[in-house]
Short mmCIF file of C-alpha atoms and ligand atoms in Angstrom, two decimals:
data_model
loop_
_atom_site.label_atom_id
_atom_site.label_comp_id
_atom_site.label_asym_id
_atom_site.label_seq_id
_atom_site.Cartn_x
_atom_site.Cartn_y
_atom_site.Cartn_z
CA UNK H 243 12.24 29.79 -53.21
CA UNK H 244 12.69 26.03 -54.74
CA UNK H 245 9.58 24.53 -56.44
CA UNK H 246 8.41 21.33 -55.70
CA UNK H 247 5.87 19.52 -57.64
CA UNK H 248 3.45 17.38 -56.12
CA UNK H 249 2.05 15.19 -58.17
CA UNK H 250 -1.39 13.20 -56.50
CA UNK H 251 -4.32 12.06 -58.22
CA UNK H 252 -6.60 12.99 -55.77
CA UNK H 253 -5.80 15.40 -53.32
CA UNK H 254 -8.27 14.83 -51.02
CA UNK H 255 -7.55 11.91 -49.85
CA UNK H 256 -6.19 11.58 -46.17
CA UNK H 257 -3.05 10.71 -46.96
CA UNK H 258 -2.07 12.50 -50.02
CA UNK H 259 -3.34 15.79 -48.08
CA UNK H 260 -1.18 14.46 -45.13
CA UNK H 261 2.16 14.20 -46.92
CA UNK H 262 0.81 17.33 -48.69
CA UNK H 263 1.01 19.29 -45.17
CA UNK H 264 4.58 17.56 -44.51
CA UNK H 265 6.03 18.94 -47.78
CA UNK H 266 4.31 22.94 -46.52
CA UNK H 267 6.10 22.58 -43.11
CA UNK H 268 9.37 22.72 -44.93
CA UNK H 269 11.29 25.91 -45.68
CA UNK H 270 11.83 28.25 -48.58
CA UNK H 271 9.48 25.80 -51.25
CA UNK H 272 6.77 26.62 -53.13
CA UNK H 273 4.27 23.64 -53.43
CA UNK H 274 3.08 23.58 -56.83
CA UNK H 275 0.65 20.74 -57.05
CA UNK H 276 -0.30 17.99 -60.06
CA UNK H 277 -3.36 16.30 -59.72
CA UNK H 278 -6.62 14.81 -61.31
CA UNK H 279 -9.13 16.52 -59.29
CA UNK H 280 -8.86 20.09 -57.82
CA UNK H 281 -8.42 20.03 -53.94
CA UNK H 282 -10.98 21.66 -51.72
CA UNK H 283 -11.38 24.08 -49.32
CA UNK H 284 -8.04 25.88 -47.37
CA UNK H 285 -5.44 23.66 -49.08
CA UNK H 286 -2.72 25.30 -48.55
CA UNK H 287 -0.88 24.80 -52.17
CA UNK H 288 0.39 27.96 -53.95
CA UNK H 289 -0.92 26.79 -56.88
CA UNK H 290 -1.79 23.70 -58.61
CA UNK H 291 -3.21 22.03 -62.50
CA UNK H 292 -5.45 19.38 -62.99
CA UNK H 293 -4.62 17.33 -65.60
CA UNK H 294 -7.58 14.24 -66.73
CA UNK H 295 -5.15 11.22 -66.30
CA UNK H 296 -2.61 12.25 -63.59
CA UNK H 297 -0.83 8.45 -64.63
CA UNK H 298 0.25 9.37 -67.56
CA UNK H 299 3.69 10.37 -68.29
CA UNK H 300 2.73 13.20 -70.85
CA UNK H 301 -0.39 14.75 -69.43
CA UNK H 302 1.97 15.44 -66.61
CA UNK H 303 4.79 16.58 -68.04
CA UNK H 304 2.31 19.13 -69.75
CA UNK H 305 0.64 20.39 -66.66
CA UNK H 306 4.27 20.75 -65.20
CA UNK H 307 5.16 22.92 -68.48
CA UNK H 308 2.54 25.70 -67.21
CA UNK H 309 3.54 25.30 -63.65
CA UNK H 310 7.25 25.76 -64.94
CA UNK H 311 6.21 29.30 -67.26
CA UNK H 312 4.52 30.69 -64.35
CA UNK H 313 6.97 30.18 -61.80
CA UNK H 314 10.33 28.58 -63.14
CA UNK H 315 12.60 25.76 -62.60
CA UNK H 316 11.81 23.03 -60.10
CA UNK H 317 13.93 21.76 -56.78
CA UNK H 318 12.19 18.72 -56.96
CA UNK H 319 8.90 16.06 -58.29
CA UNK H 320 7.26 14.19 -55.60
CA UNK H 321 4.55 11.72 -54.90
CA UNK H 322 3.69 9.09 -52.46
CA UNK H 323 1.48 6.72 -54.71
CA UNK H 324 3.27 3.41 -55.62
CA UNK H 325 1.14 4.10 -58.88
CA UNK H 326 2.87 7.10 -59.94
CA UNK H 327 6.83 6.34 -59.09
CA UNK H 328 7.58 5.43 -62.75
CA UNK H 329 5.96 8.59 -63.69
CA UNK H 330 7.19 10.78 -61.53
CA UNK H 331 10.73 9.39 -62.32
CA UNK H 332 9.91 10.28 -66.35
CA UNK H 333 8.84 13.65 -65.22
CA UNK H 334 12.14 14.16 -63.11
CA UNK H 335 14.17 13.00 -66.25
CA UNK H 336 12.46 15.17 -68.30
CA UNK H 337 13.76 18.15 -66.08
CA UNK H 338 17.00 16.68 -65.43
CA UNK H 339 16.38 16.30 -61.80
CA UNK H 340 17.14 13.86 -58.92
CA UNK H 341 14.90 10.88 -58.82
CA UNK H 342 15.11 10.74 -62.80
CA UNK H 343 16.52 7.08 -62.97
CA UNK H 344 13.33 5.46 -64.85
CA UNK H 345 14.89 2.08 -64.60
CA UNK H 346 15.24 2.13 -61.14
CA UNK H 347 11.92 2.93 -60.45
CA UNK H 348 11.12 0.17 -62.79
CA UNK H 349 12.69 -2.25 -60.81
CA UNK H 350 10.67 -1.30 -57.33
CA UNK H 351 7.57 -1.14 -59.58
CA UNK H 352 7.58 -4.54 -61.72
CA UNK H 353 7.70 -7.62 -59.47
CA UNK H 354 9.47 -9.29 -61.77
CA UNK H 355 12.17 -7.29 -62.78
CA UNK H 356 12.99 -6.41 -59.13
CA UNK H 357 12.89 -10.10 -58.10
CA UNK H 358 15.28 -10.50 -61.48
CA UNK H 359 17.41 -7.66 -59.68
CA UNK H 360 16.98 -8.53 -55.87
CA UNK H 361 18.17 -12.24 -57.09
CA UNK H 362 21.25 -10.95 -59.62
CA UNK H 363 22.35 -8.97 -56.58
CA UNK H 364 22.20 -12.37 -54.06
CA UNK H 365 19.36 -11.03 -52.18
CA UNK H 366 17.35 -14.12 -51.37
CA UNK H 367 13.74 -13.85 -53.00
CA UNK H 368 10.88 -16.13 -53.77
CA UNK H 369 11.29 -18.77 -56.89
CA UNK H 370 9.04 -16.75 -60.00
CA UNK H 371 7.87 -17.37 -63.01
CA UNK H 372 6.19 -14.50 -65.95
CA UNK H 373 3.59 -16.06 -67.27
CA UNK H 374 1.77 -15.18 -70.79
CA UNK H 375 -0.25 -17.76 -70.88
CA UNK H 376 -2.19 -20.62 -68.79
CA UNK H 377 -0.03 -23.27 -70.67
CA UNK H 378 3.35 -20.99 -68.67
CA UNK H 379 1.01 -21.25 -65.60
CA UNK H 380 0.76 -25.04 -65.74
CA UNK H 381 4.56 -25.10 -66.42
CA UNK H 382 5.51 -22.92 -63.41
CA UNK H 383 3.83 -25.12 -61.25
CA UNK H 384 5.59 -28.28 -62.65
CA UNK H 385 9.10 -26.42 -61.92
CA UNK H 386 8.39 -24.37 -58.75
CA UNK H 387 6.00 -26.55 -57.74
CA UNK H 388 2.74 -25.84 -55.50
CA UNK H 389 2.20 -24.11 -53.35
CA UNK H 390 2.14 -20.58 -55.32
CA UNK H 391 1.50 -17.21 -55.62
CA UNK H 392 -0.40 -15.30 -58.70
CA UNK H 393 -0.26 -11.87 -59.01
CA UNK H 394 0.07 -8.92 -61.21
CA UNK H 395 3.16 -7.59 -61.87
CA UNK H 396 2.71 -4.27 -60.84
CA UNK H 397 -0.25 -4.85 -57.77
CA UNK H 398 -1.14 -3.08 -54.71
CA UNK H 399 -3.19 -4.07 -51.94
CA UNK H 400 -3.45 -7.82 -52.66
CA UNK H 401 -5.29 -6.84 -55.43
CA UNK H 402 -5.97 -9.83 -58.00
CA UNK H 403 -3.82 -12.32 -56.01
CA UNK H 404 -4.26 -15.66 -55.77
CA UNK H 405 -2.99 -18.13 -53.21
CA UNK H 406 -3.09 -21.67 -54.80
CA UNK H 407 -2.39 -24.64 -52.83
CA UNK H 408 -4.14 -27.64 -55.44
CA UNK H 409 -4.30 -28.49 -58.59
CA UNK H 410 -8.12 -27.10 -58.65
CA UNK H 411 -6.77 -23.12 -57.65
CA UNK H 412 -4.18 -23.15 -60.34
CA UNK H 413 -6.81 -23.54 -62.89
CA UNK H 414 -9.37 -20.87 -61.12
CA UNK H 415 -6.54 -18.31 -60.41
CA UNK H 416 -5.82 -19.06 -64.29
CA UNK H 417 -8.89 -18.87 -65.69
CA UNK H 418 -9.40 -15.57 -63.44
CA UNK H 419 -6.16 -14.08 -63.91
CA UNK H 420 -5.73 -14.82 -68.18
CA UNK H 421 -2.01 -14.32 -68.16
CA UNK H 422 -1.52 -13.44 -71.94
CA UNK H 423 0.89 -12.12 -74.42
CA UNK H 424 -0.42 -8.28 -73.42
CA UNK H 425 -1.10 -9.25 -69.50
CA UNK H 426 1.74 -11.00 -67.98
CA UNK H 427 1.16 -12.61 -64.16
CA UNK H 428 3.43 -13.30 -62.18
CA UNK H 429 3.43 -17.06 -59.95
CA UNK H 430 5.87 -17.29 -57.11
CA UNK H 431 6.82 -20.12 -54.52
CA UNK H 432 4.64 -19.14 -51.92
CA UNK H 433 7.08 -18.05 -48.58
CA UNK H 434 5.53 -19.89 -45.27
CA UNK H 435 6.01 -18.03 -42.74
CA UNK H 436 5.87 -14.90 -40.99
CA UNK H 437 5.78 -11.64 -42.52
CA UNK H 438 7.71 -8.29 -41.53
CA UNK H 439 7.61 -4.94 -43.07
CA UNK H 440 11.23 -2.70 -43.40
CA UNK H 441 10.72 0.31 -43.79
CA UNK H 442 14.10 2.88 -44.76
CA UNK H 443 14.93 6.41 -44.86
CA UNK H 444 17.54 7.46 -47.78
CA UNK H 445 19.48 9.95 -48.52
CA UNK H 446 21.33 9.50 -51.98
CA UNK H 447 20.99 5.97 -51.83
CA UNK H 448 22.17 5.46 -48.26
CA UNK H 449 19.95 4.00 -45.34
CA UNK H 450 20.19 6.36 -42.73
CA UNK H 451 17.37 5.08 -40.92
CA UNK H 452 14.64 1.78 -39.96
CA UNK H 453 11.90 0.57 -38.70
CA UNK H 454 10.88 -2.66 -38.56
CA UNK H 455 7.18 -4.17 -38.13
CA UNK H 456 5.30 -7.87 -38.02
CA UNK H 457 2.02 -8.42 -39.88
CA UNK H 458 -0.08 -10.74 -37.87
CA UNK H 459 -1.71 -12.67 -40.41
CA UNK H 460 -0.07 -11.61 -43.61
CA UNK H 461 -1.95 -9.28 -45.71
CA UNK H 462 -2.92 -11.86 -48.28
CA UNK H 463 -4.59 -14.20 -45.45
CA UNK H 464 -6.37 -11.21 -44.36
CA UNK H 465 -7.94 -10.87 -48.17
CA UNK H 466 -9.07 -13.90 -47.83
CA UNK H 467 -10.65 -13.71 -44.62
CA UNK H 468 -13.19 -10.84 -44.10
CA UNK H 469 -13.21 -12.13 -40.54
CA UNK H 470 -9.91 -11.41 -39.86
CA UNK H 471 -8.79 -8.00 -38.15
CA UNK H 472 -5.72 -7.46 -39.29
CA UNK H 473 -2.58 -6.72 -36.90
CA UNK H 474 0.68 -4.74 -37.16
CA UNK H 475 3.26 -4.37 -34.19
CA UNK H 476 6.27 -2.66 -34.02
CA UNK H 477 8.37 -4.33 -31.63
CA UNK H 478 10.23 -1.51 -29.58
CA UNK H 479 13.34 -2.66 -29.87
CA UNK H 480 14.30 -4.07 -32.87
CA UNK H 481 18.44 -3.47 -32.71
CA UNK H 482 19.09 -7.62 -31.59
CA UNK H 483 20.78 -10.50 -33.53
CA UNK H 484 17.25 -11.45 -34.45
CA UNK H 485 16.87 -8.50 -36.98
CA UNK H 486 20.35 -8.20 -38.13
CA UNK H 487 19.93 -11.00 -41.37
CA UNK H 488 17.24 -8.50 -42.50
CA UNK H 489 18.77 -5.10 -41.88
CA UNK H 490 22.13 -6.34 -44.21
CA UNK H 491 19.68 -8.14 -47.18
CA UNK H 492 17.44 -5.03 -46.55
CA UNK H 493 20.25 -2.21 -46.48
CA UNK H 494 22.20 -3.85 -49.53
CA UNK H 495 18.86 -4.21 -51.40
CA UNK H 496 17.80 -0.45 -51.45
CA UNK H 497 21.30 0.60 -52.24
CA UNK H 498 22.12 -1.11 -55.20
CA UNK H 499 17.99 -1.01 -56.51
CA UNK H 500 19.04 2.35 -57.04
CA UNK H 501 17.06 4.40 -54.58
CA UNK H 502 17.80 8.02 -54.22
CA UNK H 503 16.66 10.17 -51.02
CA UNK H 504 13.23 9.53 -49.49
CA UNK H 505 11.37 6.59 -47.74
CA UNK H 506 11.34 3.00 -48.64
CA UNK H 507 8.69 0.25 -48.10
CA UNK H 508 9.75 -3.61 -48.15
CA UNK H 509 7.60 -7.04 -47.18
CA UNK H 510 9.93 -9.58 -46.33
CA UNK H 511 9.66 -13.07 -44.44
CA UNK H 512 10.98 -15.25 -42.13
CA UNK H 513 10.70 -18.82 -43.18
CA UNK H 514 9.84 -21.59 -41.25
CA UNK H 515 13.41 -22.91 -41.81
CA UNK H 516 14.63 -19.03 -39.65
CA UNK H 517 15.87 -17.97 -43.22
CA UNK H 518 14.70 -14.84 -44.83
CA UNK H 519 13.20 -13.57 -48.18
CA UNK H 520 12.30 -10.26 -49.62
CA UNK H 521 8.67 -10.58 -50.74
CA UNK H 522 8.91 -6.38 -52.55
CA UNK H 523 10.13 -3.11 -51.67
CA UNK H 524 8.74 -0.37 -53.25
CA UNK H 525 10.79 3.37 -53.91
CA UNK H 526 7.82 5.39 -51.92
CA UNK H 527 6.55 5.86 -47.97
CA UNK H 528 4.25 2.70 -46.65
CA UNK H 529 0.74 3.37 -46.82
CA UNK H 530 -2.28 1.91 -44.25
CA UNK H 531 -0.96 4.68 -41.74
CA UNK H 532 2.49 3.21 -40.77
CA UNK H 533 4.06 6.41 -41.42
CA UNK H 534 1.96 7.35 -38.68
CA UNK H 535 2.51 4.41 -36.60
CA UNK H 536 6.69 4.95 -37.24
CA UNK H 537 6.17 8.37 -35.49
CA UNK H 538 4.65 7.08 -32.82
CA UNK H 539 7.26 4.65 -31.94
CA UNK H 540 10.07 6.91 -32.06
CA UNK H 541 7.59 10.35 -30.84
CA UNK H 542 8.57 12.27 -33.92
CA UNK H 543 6.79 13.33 -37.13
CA UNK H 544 7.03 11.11 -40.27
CA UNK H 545 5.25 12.34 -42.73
CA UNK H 546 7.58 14.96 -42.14
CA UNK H 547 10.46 12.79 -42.08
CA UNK H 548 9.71 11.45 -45.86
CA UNK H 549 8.95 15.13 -47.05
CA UNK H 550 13.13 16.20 -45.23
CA UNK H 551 14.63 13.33 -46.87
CA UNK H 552 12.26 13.35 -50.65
CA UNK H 553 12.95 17.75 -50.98
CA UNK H 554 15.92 18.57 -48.43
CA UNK H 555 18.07 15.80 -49.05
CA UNK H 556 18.06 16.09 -44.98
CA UNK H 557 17.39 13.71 -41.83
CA UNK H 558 17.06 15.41 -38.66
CA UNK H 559 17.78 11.68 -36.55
CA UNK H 560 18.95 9.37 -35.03
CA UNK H 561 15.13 8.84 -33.14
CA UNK H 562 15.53 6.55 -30.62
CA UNK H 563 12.73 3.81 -30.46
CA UNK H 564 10.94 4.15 -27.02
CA UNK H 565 7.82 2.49 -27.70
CA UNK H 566 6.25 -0.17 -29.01
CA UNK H 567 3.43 0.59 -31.51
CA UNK H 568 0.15 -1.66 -32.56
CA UNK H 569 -2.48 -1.11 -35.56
CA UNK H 570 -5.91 -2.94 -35.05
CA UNK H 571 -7.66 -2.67 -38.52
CA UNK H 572 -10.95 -2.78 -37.66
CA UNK H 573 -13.67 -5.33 -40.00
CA UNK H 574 -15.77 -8.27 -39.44
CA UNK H 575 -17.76 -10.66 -41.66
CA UNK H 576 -20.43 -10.21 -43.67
CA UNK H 577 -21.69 -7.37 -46.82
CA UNK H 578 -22.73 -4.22 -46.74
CA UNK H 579 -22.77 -1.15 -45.07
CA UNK H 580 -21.71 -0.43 -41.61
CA UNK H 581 -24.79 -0.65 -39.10
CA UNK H 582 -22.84 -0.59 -35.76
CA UNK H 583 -19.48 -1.07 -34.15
CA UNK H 584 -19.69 -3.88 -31.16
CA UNK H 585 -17.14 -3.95 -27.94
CA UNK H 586 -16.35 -0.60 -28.11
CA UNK H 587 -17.08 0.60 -24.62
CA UNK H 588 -15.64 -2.72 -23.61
CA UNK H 589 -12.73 -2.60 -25.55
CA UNK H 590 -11.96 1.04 -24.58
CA UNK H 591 -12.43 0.35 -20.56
CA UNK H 592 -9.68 -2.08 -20.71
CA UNK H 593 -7.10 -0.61 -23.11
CA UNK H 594 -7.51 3.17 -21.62
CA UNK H 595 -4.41 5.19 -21.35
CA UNK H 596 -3.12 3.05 -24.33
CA UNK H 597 -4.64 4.28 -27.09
CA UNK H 598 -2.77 7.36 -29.07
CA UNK H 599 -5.25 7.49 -32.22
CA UNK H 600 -8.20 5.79 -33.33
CA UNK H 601 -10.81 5.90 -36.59
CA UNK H 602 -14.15 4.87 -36.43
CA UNK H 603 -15.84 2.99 -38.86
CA UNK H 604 -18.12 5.35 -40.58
CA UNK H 605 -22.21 4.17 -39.80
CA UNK H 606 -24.05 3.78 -43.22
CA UNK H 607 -20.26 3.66 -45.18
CA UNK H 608 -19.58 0.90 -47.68
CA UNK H 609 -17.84 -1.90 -46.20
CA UNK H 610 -14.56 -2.05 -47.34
CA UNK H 611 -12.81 -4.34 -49.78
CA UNK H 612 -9.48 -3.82 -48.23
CA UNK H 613 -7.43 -5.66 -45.44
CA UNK H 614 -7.30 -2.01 -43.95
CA UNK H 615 -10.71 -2.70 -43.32
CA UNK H 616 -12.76 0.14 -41.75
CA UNK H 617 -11.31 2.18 -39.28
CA UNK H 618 -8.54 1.49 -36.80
CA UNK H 619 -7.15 1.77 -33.72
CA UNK H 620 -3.51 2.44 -32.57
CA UNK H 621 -1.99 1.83 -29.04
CA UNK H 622 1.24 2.06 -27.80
CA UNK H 623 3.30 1.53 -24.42
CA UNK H 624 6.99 1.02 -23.53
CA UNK H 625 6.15 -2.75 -23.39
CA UNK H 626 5.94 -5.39 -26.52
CA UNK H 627 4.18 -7.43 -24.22
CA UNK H 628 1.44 -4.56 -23.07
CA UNK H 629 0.87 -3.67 -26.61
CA UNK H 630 0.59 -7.27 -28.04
CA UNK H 631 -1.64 -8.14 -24.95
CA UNK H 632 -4.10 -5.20 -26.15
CA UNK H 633 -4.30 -5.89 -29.66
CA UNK H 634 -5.47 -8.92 -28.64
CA UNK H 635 -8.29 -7.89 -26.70
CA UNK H 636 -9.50 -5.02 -28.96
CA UNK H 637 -9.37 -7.70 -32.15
CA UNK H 638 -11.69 -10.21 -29.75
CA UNK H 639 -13.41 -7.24 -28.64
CA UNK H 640 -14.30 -4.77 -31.19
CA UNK H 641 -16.35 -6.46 -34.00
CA UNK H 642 -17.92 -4.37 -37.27
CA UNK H 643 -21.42 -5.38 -38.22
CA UNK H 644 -22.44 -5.12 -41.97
CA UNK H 645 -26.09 -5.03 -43.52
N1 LIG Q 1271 5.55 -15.56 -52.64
C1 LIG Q 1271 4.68 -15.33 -51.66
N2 LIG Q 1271 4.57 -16.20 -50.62
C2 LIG Q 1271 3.67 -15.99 -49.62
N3 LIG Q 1271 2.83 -14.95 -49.59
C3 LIG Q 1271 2.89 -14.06 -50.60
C4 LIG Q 1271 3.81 -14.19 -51.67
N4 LIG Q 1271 3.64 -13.15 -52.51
C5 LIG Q 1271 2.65 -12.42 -52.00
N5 LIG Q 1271 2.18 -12.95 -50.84
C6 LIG Q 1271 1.11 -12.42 -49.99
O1 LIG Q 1271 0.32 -11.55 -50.77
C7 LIG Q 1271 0.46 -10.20 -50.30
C8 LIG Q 1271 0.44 -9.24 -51.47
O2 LIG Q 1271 1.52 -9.51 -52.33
P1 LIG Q 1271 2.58 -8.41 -52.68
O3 LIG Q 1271 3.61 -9.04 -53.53
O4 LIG Q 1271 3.03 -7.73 -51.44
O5 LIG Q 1271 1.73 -7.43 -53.61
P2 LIG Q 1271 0.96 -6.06 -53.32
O6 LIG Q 1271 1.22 -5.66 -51.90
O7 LIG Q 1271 1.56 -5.13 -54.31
O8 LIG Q 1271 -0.48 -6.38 -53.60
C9 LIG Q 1271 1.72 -10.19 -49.47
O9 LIG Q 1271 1.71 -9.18 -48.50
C10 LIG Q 1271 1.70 -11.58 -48.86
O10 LIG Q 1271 0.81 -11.65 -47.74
MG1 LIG Q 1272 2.82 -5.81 -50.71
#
């Protein structure tokens, strides 16, 4: 029986408790869990300890101590959280067990070391600049000039991040963002264009598998938006000329980052100019349900696909691609709660048969902060051209009212 550790904040959440059930459909482990919170109900882990701060390196390496008395040494430490991959890798070091390499999950995790790395290894990346202070800010717009980027070094979720275009943003983002000595920002050239996601499986370091998809707007654009219902499509066939810039940058760039076996996540863009640039990649499984959406496009199950390649060391492809997937993130303007969902019958009468999975927004919930907005809804079809065509009419459909 190999151990594996799971280590999750909260449990509960959907999609900690759906990699959760990938890592129980595989053979001969016992899933010891790690988290913050105890999870409820039939949760199917042989045992677990909560620790109070599930981020920090000790507290976890202490609640692994009593999992390791009661049942001995461990296969393998896993988690899906971008927040807990330098941790995790600590805790693996610690035990002297794959996935221990700190610094490389320092790179994925620090947006500027990785653009440091991603540019020392000619991987083409945005200009950056670490700023400590606003006088640095003021600087790094002289020498990258505008328009930028600020954001935190180690984000998620477009949180704090600031797209500055005059003279007048650089000093809000500033004065918002107080890069200091002890808080370091982060302003970049800001990439016009389109954005993609690439998304890898690994084993030891080697991309054994891809997906690629296109954000329509970019996630930041959506932040700043509320209107906006955001769009992902993966194309169905994404093995063309068109991709193949990306999928050398993209392979080379996970390889020598230092990634072990599991599931990678990187933003990149095409440039006006046709060039590319890697905006991140991060050493963990996409969130906002593309591990989901991957399985649909190639009918198989991703979730369990990380949990083979993170605890097995296995992949059970080549999948081919025989559909093409889309995400409708479902929001509209306006604060609040949710008081009703618009265009649904509408939307649903001329998208039927199309439509593999969909969440409701939740009546009475808080409106959401994020670009995921409130619910979603996922279609697919053999066709790019079908699937982009109903996007479109469930985002001009489908509208969220707050109040
Ligand atoms: N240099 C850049 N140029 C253009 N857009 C950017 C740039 N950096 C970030 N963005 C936008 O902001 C979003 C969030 O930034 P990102 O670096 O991915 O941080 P995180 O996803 O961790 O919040 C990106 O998805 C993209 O839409
Ligand atoms: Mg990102």
């Amino acid at each position: 029986m190999r151990n594996v550790v799971y280590v999750a904040p909260f449990p509960g959440i959907t999609a900690t408790a759906r990699f959760g059930r990938a890592l129980r459909s595989l053979r001969d482990i016992r899933l010891l869990g790690l988290f913050q919170e105890a999870p409820r109900g039939d949760h199917g882990y042989d045992d677990y300890v909560v620790v109070r701060d599930a981020l920090d390196p000790r507290q976890l390496i202490e609640g692994a101590e009593i999992l390791r008395k009661r049942y001995g040494d461990f296969h393998r430490v896993v988690g899906i959280l971008e927040n807990v991959q330098v941790q995790l890798a600590m805790v693996a070091k610690h035990y002297g067990l794959p996935g221990g390499d700190v610094e490389a999950a320092e790179r994925f995790r620090d947006k500027g070391t990785m653009k440091d790395a991603l540019r020392a290894i000619g991987v083409p990346v945005a200009a950056h600049a670490r700023l400590h202070s606003e006088q640095d800010g003021l600087e790094a717009a002289e020498r990258i000039g505008l328009p930028l980027v600020l954001k935190p070094t180690s984000g998620a979720g477009c949180r704090s991040t600031y797209e500055v275009r005059s003279p007048h943003d650089l000093r809000v983002a500033l004065a918002e963002s107080r890069p200091s000595r002890h808080h370091e920002v982060i302003a970049e050239e800001f990439l016009e264009g389109n954005e993609y996601s690439f998304d890898t499986v690994c084993l030891h370091g080697k991309p054994v598998f891809h997906s690629i998809s296109r954000y329509f707007p970019g996630p930041l654009e959506v932040t700043r938006n509320p209107w906006i219902q955001w769009v992902v499509i993966l194309p169905r066939d994404i093995s063309g000329p068109w991709f193949d810039d990306i999928r050398r940058v993209a392979f080379d760039a996970v390889r020598k980052m230092g990634m072990g076996s599991g599931v990678t996540h990187m933003e990149w863009f095409r440039k006006k100019d046709g060039r590319i640039a890697i905006g991140e990649v991060a050493m963990r499984p996409p969130g906002a349900q593309f591990c989901s959406l991957v399985g649909y496009a190639h009918d198989i199950d991703f979730y369990r696909t990380w949990a083979r390649a993170a605890v097995d060391d296995a992949f059970d492809g080549p999948h081919d691609r025989r559909y093409a997937v889309g995400i409708c993130y479902l929001r509209g303007a306006g604060q609040g709660r949710v008081v009703r969902v618009d265009g649904l019958e509408e939307a649903q009468r001329r998208v039927q048969g199309l439509v593999v999975e969909a969440k409701l927004p939740t009546i009475g919930a808080p409106k959401s902060s994020s670009y995921e907005g409130d619910g979603y809804v996922i279609v697919r079809h053999p066709s790019d051209d079908v699937v982009q065509a109903a996007t479109k009419i469930i985002v001009e459909t489908v509208q969220v009212r707050y109040g």
